[in-house]
Amino acid sequence: QKEVEQDPGPLSVPEGAIVSLNCTYSNSAFQYFMWYRQYSRKGPELLMYTYSSGNKEDGRFTAQVDKSSKYISLFIRDSQPSDSATYLCAMIYPGNQGGKLIFGQGTELSVKP
Amino acid sequence: DSGVTQTPKHLITATGQRVTLRCSPRSGDLSVYWYQQSLDQGLQFLIQYYNGEERAKGNILERFSAQQFPDLHSELNLSSLELGDSALYFCASSRRETQYFGPGTRLLVL
């Protein structure tokens, strides 16, 4: 079993829809959670960063962390065709591991005009 | 633009050869990370350097090595290349917990 699980999709939605992207993880020691967006095999771009449980909002994006369920989510409101990309969840490996990131497989999102 | 630069953008080489990938971190970032992204494995951590010293190692092959120089740029050396080493190689840098990725080097081994 992988430490971080993410449905690879693809996920296709109409423009203006609310998108929900999710990851589950197995290591309860994870405390730092990130979401990255990657366009067509370009460098991953940091979207959201949260520490521990709770919600964080930034414009059309909301990140949620539920540590009791080992479940994190990214919501995109009013989705746009420019949001079409692969979304990767990532977590910092705990302990003396130098901050390396463990990534989910990525979810491919397509927003249709 | 993340502020992390990587060269070259593309590299085509033959099996058995050796290549060097270069990364310059964001100004002020002391940590540099190397990741490999292949279609079947996703993004995998290779190695981290902090201010010139190796800090953490992932599933990096013995044929691969890296170093970080006094000016904080880093190089990833890949030797005895195999077809399966074809992938995207990303460098990231950080000051604290958040890592910022460069545009990557696309390596094709023929």
PDB file of C-alpha atoms in Angstrom:
ATOM      1  CA  GLN A   1       0.000   0.000   0.000  1.00  0.00           C
ATOM      2  CA  LYS A   2       1.295   3.440  -0.936  1.00  0.00           C
ATOM      3  CA  GLU A   3       1.734   6.007   1.844  1.00  0.00           C
ATOM      4  CA  VAL A   4      -0.328   8.544  -0.098  1.00  0.00           C
ATOM      5  CA  GLU A   5      -3.238   7.540  -2.312  1.00  0.00           C
ATOM      6  CA  GLN A   6      -4.808   9.787  -4.915  1.00  0.00           C
ATOM      7  CA  ASP A   7      -7.303   8.932  -7.634  1.00  0.00           C
ATOM      8  CA  PRO A   8      -5.528   9.605 -10.941  1.00  0.00           C
ATOM      9  CA  GLY A   9      -8.784  10.462 -12.750  1.00  0.00           C
ATOM     10  CA  PRO A  10      -9.125  11.808 -15.330  1.00  0.00           C
ATOM     11  CA  LEU A  11     -11.767  14.148 -13.986  1.00  0.00           C
ATOM     12  CA  SER A  12     -13.765  16.221 -16.469  1.00  0.00           C
ATOM     13  CA  VAL A  13     -16.080  19.040 -15.363  1.00  0.00           C
ATOM     14  CA  PRO A  14     -17.901  21.920 -17.070  1.00  0.00           C
ATOM     15  CA  GLU A  15     -16.666  25.474 -16.617  1.00  0.00           C
ATOM     16  CA  GLY A  16     -17.992  27.039 -13.417  1.00  0.00           C
ATOM     17  CA  ALA A  17     -18.311  23.732 -11.533  1.00  0.00           C
ATOM     18  CA  ILE A  18     -16.963  23.125  -8.047  1.00  0.00           C
ATOM     19  CA  VAL A  19     -14.130  20.619  -8.158  1.00  0.00           C
ATOM     20  CA  SER A  20     -13.204  18.354  -5.273  1.00  0.00           C
ATOM     21  CA  LEU A  21      -9.819  16.624  -5.251  1.00  0.00           C
ATOM     22  CA  ASN A  22      -8.834  14.240  -2.483  1.00  0.00           C
ATOM     23  CA  CYS A  23      -5.975  12.251  -1.025  1.00  0.00           C
ATOM     24  CA  THR A  24      -5.730   9.731   1.762  1.00  0.00           C
ATOM     25  CA  TYR A  25      -2.601   8.847   3.658  1.00  0.00           C
ATOM     26  CA  SER A  26      -1.487   6.152   6.041  1.00  0.00           C
ATOM     27  CA  ASN A  27       1.150   7.787   8.263  1.00  0.00           C
ATOM     28  CA  SER A  28      -0.513   9.651  11.123  1.00  0.00           C
ATOM     29  CA  ALA A  29       2.737  11.556  11.765  1.00  0.00           C
ATOM     30  CA  PHE A  30       2.333  13.702   8.627  1.00  0.00           C
ATOM     31  CA  GLN A  31       1.719  17.314   9.675  1.00  0.00           C
ATOM     32  CA  TYR A  32       2.509  19.482   6.658  1.00  0.00           C
ATOM     33  CA  PHE A  33       0.263  19.133   3.615  1.00  0.00           C
ATOM     34  CA  MET A  34       0.605  20.732   0.205  1.00  0.00           C
ATOM     35  CA  TRP A  35      -1.209  20.873  -3.088  1.00  0.00           C
ATOM     36  CA  TYR A  36       0.738  21.401  -6.295  1.00  0.00           C
ATOM     37  CA  ARG A  37      -0.542  22.067  -9.795  1.00  0.00           C
ATOM     38  CA  GLN A  38       1.401  20.711 -12.750  1.00  0.00           C
ATOM     39  CA  TYR A  39       0.704  21.741 -16.326  1.00  0.00           C
ATOM     40  CA  SER A  40       1.676  19.250 -19.015  1.00  0.00           C
ATOM     41  CA  ARG A  41       4.852  17.881 -17.374  1.00  0.00           C
ATOM     42  CA  LYS A  42       6.122  21.337 -16.419  1.00  0.00           C
ATOM     43  CA  GLY A  43       7.495  22.032 -12.938  1.00  0.00           C
ATOM     44  CA  PRO A  44       4.952  21.550 -10.123  1.00  0.00           C
ATOM     45  CA  GLU A  45       3.629  24.873  -8.834  1.00  0.00           C
ATOM     46  CA  LEU A  46       2.772  25.240  -5.143  1.00  0.00           C
ATOM     47  CA  LEU A  47      -0.917  26.116  -4.711  1.00  0.00           C
ATOM     48  CA  MET A  48      -1.732  25.607  -1.064  1.00  0.00           C
ATOM     49  CA  TYR A  49       0.150  24.728   2.095  1.00  0.00           C
ATOM     50  CA  THR A  50      -1.478  23.783   5.397  1.00  0.00           C
ATOM     51  CA  TYR A  51      -0.178  22.685   8.744  1.00  0.00           C
ATOM     52  CA  SER A  52      -2.117  20.144  10.826  1.00  0.00           C
ATOM     53  CA  SER A  53      -5.921  19.976  10.656  1.00  0.00           C
ATOM     54  CA  GLY A  54      -8.334  22.641   9.465  1.00  0.00           C
ATOM     55  CA  ASN A  55      -9.226  24.721   6.447  1.00  0.00           C
ATOM     56  CA  LYS A  56      -7.302  27.284   4.454  1.00  0.00           C
ATOM     57  CA  GLU A  57      -8.730  29.484   1.737  1.00  0.00           C
ATOM     58  CA  ASP A  58      -6.951  31.378  -1.029  1.00  0.00           C
ATOM     59  CA  GLY A  59      -9.157  32.930  -3.681  1.00  0.00           C
ATOM     60  CA  ARG A  60     -11.054  30.177  -5.478  1.00  0.00           C
ATOM     61  CA  PHE A  61      -9.061  27.443  -3.714  1.00  0.00           C
ATOM     62  CA  THR A  62      -9.801  25.864  -0.329  1.00  0.00           C
ATOM     63  CA  ALA A  63      -7.630  23.199   1.281  1.00  0.00           C
ATOM     64  CA  GLN A  64      -9.003  20.974   4.027  1.00  0.00           C
ATOM     65  CA  VAL A  65      -7.131  18.590   6.294  1.00  0.00           C
ATOM     66  CA  ASP A  66      -8.849  15.988   8.462  1.00  0.00           C
ATOM     67  CA  LYS A  67      -6.090  14.274  10.412  1.00  0.00           C
ATOM     68  CA  SER A  68      -8.513  12.008  12.284  1.00  0.00           C
ATOM     69  CA  SER A  69      -9.545  10.448   8.961  1.00  0.00           C
ATOM     70  CA  LYS A  70      -6.118  10.887   7.304  1.00  0.00           C
ATOM     71  CA  TYR A  71      -7.852  12.692   4.471  1.00  0.00           C
ATOM     72  CA  ILE A  72      -7.060  15.935   2.672  1.00  0.00           C
ATOM     73  CA  SER A  73      -9.054  17.801   0.065  1.00  0.00           C
ATOM     74  CA  LEU A  74      -8.663  20.651  -2.373  1.00  0.00           C
ATOM     75  CA  PHE A  75     -11.771  22.481  -3.579  1.00  0.00           C
ATOM     76  CA  ILE A  76     -11.776  24.714  -6.625  1.00  0.00           C
ATOM     77  CA  ARG A  77     -14.755  27.068  -6.963  1.00  0.00           C
ATOM     78  CA  ASP A  78     -15.918  28.525 -10.268  1.00  0.00           C
ATOM     79  CA  SER A  79     -13.513  26.300 -12.187  1.00  0.00           C
ATOM     80  CA  GLN A  80     -11.970  27.706 -15.372  1.00  0.00           C
ATOM     81  CA  PRO A  81     -10.465  26.028 -18.447  1.00  0.00           C
ATOM     82  CA  SER A  82      -7.112  27.408 -17.262  1.00  0.00           C
ATOM     83  CA  ASP A  83      -7.453  25.152 -14.191  1.00  0.00           C
ATOM     84  CA  SER A  84      -7.020  22.116 -16.473  1.00  0.00           C
ATOM     85  CA  ALA A  85      -3.874  20.451 -15.136  1.00  0.00           C
ATOM     86  CA  THR A  86      -2.681  17.621 -12.933  1.00  0.00           C
ATOM     87  CA  TYR A  87      -3.111  18.273  -9.202  1.00  0.00           C
ATOM     88  CA  LEU A  88      -0.688  16.591  -6.824  1.00  0.00           C
ATOM     89  CA  CYS A  89      -1.071  16.305  -3.096  1.00  0.00           C
ATOM     90  CA  ALA A  90       2.140  16.122  -1.105  1.00  0.00           C
ATOM     91  CA  MET A  91       3.185  15.656   2.493  1.00  0.00           C
ATOM     92  CA  ILE A  92       6.429  16.237   4.286  1.00  0.00           C
ATOM     93  CA  TYR A  93       7.896  13.023   5.573  1.00  0.00           C
ATOM     94  CA  PRO A  94       8.084  13.282   9.348  1.00  0.00           C
ATOM     95  CA  GLY A  95      11.107  12.788  11.515  1.00  0.00           C
ATOM     96  CA  ASN A  96      14.724  13.255  10.579  1.00  0.00           C
ATOM     97  CA  GLN A  97      14.080  12.931   6.870  1.00  0.00           C
ATOM     98  CA  GLY A  98      15.171  16.390   5.822  1.00  0.00           C
ATOM     99  CA  GLY A  99      11.769  17.526   4.689  1.00  0.00           C
ATOM    100  CA  LYS A 100      11.421  15.272   1.648  1.00  0.00           C
ATOM    101  CA  LEU A 101       7.987  15.317   0.043  1.00  0.00           C
ATOM    102  CA  ILE A 102       5.849  12.236  -0.517  1.00  0.00           C
ATOM    103  CA  PHE A 103       3.510  12.778  -3.470  1.00  0.00           C
ATOM    104  CA  GLY A 104       0.224  11.269  -4.505  1.00  0.00           C
ATOM    105  CA  GLN A 105      -0.057   9.988  -8.063  1.00  0.00           C
ATOM    106  CA  GLY A 106      -1.789  13.187  -9.188  1.00  0.00           C
ATOM    107  CA  THR A 107      -5.329  13.760 -10.479  1.00  0.00           C
ATOM    108  CA  GLU A 108      -5.712  14.940 -14.061  1.00  0.00           C
ATOM    109  CA  LEU A 109      -8.410  17.610 -14.263  1.00  0.00           C
ATOM    110  CA  SER A 110     -10.047  18.896 -17.425  1.00  0.00           C
ATOM    111  CA  VAL A 111     -12.412  21.892 -17.284  1.00  0.00           C
ATOM    112  CA  LYS A 112     -14.523  22.133 -20.426  1.00  0.00           C
ATOM    113  CA  PRO A 113     -15.719  25.571 -21.698  1.00  0.00           C
TER     114      PRO A 113
ATOM    115  CA  ASP B   1       8.355  31.643 -12.295  1.00  0.00           C
ATOM    116  CA  SER B   2       9.469  29.862  -9.100  1.00  0.00           C
ATOM    117  CA  GLY B   3      12.967  31.351  -9.113  1.00  0.00           C
ATOM    118  CA  VAL B   4      14.545  27.897  -9.384  1.00  0.00           C
ATOM    119  CA  THR B   5      16.468  27.350 -12.610  1.00  0.00           C
ATOM    120  CA  GLN B   6      17.501  24.090 -14.214  1.00  0.00           C
ATOM    121  CA  THR B   7      19.697  23.314 -17.185  1.00  0.00           C
ATOM    122  CA  PRO B   8      19.520  21.812 -19.679  1.00  0.00           C
ATOM    123  CA  LYS B   9      15.807  21.672 -20.495  1.00  0.00           C
ATOM    124  CA  HIS B  10      16.163  18.620 -22.675  1.00  0.00           C
ATOM    125  CA  LEU B  11      18.825  15.949 -22.912  1.00  0.00           C
ATOM    126  CA  ILE B  12      19.019  13.055 -25.359  1.00  0.00           C
ATOM    127  CA  THR B  13      21.753  10.524 -24.848  1.00  0.00           C
ATOM    128  CA  ALA B  14      22.606   6.866 -25.328  1.00  0.00           C
ATOM    129  CA  THR B  15      22.674   3.950 -22.926  1.00  0.00           C
ATOM    130  CA  GLY B  16      25.883   3.686 -20.957  1.00  0.00           C
ATOM    131  CA  GLN B  17      26.573   7.405 -21.079  1.00  0.00           C
ATOM    132  CA  ARG B  18      26.948   9.904 -18.230  1.00  0.00           C
ATOM    133  CA  VAL B  19      25.122  13.229 -17.900  1.00  0.00           C
ATOM    134  CA  THR B  20      25.080  16.116 -15.436  1.00  0.00           C
ATOM    135  CA  LEU B  21      21.971  18.100 -14.577  1.00  0.00           C
ATOM    136  CA  ARG B  22      22.326  21.508 -12.982  1.00  0.00           C
ATOM    137  CA  CYS B  23      20.097  23.407 -10.575  1.00  0.00           C
ATOM    138  CA  SER B  24      20.266  26.911  -9.122  1.00  0.00           C
ATOM    139  CA  PRO B  25      18.004  27.434  -6.093  1.00  0.00           C
ATOM    140  CA  ARG B  26      15.980  30.530  -5.262  1.00  0.00           C
ATOM    141  CA  SER B  27      18.006  33.320  -3.755  1.00  0.00           C
ATOM    142  CA  GLY B  28      18.473  32.663  -0.042  1.00  0.00           C
ATOM    143  CA  ASP B  29      17.325  29.023  -0.092  1.00  0.00           C
ATOM    144  CA  LEU B  30      19.853  26.669   1.477  1.00  0.00           C
ATOM    145  CA  SER B  31      18.079  23.374   0.768  1.00  0.00           C
ATOM    146  CA  VAL B  32      18.039  21.709  -2.626  1.00  0.00           C
ATOM    147  CA  TYR B  33      16.028  18.590  -3.441  1.00  0.00           C
ATOM    148  CA  TRP B  34      16.126  16.340  -6.487  1.00  0.00           C
ATOM    149  CA  TYR B  35      13.079  14.407  -7.712  1.00  0.00           C
ATOM    150  CA  GLN B  36      12.477  12.015 -10.570  1.00  0.00           C
ATOM    151  CA  GLN B  37       9.137  11.857 -12.356  1.00  0.00           C
ATOM    152  CA  SER B  38       8.376   8.933 -14.604  1.00  0.00           C
ATOM    153  CA  LEU B  39       5.014   7.916 -16.061  1.00  0.00           C
ATOM    154  CA  ASP B  40       4.708   4.776 -13.961  1.00  0.00           C
ATOM    155  CA  GLN B  41       6.317   5.926 -10.693  1.00  0.00           C
ATOM    156  CA  GLY B  42       5.118   9.486 -10.311  1.00  0.00           C
ATOM    157  CA  LEU B  43       7.263  12.034  -8.465  1.00  0.00           C
ATOM    158  CA  GLN B  44       9.927  10.302  -6.385  1.00  0.00           C
ATOM    159  CA  PHE B  45      12.369  11.945  -3.995  1.00  0.00           C
ATOM    160  CA  LEU B  46      16.010  11.230  -4.786  1.00  0.00           C
ATOM    161  CA  ILE B  47      18.225  13.290  -2.494  1.00  0.00           C
ATOM    162  CA  GLN B  48      18.443  16.502  -0.453  1.00  0.00           C
ATOM    163  CA  TYR B  49      21.333  18.829   0.268  1.00  0.00           C
ATOM    164  CA  TYR B  50      21.397  21.564   2.866  1.00  0.00           C
ATOM    165  CA  ASN B  51      24.097  24.207   2.699  1.00  0.00           C
ATOM    166  CA  GLY B  52      26.525  21.886   0.968  1.00  0.00           C
ATOM    167  CA  GLU B  53      25.887  18.751   2.995  1.00  0.00           C
ATOM    168  CA  GLU B  54      23.783  15.725   2.183  1.00  0.00           C
ATOM    169  CA  ARG B  55      20.705  15.773   4.436  1.00  0.00           C
ATOM    170  CA  ALA B  56      18.430  12.966   3.240  1.00  0.00           C
ATOM    171  CA  LYS B  57      18.426  10.206   0.671  1.00  0.00           C
ATOM    172  CA  GLY B  58      15.530   8.507  -1.072  1.00  0.00           C
ATOM    173  CA  ASN B  59      15.580   5.563  -3.467  1.00  0.00           C
ATOM    174  CA  ILE B  60      18.496   6.981  -5.400  1.00  0.00           C
ATOM    175  CA  LEU B  61      20.415   4.479  -7.490  1.00  0.00           C
ATOM    176  CA  GLU B  62      24.118   3.968  -6.837  1.00  0.00           C
ATOM    177  CA  ARG B  63      24.746   5.091 -10.426  1.00  0.00           C
ATOM    178  CA  PHE B  64      23.361   8.510  -9.460  1.00  0.00           C
ATOM    179  CA  SER B  65      25.152  11.048  -7.320  1.00  0.00           C
ATOM    180  CA  ALA B  66      24.710  14.691  -6.431  1.00  0.00           C
ATOM    181  CA  GLN B  67      26.532  17.546  -4.784  1.00  0.00           C
ATOM    182  CA  GLN B  68      25.882  21.099  -3.685  1.00  0.00           C
ATOM    183  CA  PHE B  69      28.552  23.689  -4.223  1.00  0.00           C
ATOM    184  CA  PRO B  70      29.548  26.674  -2.021  1.00  0.00           C
ATOM    185  CA  ASP B  71      27.432  29.010  -4.181  1.00  0.00           C
ATOM    186  CA  LEU B  72      24.506  26.648  -3.373  1.00  0.00           C
ATOM    187  CA  HIS B  73      23.898  25.432  -6.888  1.00  0.00           C
ATOM    188  CA  SER B  74      23.575  21.672  -7.190  1.00  0.00           C
ATOM    189  CA  GLU B  75      24.408  19.060  -9.779  1.00  0.00           C
ATOM    190  CA  LEU B  76      22.892  15.618 -10.251  1.00  0.00           C
ATOM    191  CA  ASN B  77      25.182  13.152 -12.017  1.00  0.00           C
ATOM    192  CA  LEU B  78      23.648  10.143 -13.743  1.00  0.00           C
ATOM    193  CA  SER B  79      26.036   7.492 -15.042  1.00  0.00           C
ATOM    194  CA  SER B  80      25.840   4.167 -16.912  1.00  0.00           C
ATOM    195  CA  LEU B  81      22.479   5.328 -18.170  1.00  0.00           C
ATOM    196  CA  GLU B  82      19.762   2.796 -18.928  1.00  0.00           C
ATOM    197  CA  LEU B  83      16.566   3.120 -20.941  1.00  0.00           C
ATOM    198  CA  GLY B  84      14.589   3.159 -17.707  1.00  0.00           C
ATOM    199  CA  ASP B  85      16.337   6.328 -16.548  1.00  0.00           C
ATOM    200  CA  SER B  86      14.349   8.310 -19.121  1.00  0.00           C
ATOM    201  CA  ALA B  87      12.239  10.677 -17.040  1.00  0.00           C
ATOM    202  CA  LEU B  88      11.728  14.242 -15.938  1.00  0.00           C
ATOM    203  CA  TYR B  89      14.183  15.354 -13.277  1.00  0.00           C
ATOM    204  CA  PHE B  90      13.130  18.206 -11.053  1.00  0.00           C
ATOM    205  CA  CYS B  91      15.056  20.263  -8.598  1.00  0.00           C
ATOM    206  CA  ALA B  92      13.312  22.100  -5.764  1.00  0.00           C
ATOM    207  CA  SER B  93      14.576  24.518  -3.160  1.00  0.00           C
ATOM    208  CA  SER B  94      13.248  25.629   0.184  1.00  0.00           C
ATOM    209  CA  ARG B  95      13.932  27.939   3.083  1.00  0.00           C
ATOM    210  CA  ARG B  96      11.463  26.263   5.450  1.00  0.00           C
ATOM    211  CA  GLU B  97       8.761  23.664   4.782  1.00  0.00           C
ATOM    212  CA  THR B  98       7.538  24.807   1.374  1.00  0.00           C
ATOM    213  CA  GLN B  99       9.426  23.578  -1.663  1.00  0.00           C
ATOM    214  CA  TYR B 100       9.494  25.441  -4.971  1.00  0.00           C
ATOM    215  CA  PHE B 101      10.199  23.470  -8.106  1.00  0.00           C
ATOM    216  CA  GLY B 102      12.223  24.313 -11.162  1.00  0.00           C
ATOM    217  CA  PRO B 103      11.027  23.683 -14.728  1.00  0.00           C
ATOM    218  CA  GLY B 104      12.785  20.313 -14.921  1.00  0.00           C
ATOM    219  CA  THR B 105      15.157  18.524 -17.256  1.00  0.00           C
ATOM    220  CA  ARG B 106      13.624  16.016 -19.645  1.00  0.00           C
ATOM    221  CA  LEU B 107      16.058  13.129 -20.121  1.00  0.00           C
ATOM    222  CA  LEU B 108      15.652  10.651 -22.943  1.00  0.00           C
ATOM    223  CA  VAL B 109      17.980   7.660 -23.053  1.00  0.00           C
ATOM    224  CA  LEU B 110      18.057   5.860 -26.403  1.00  0.00           C
TER     225      LEU B 110
END
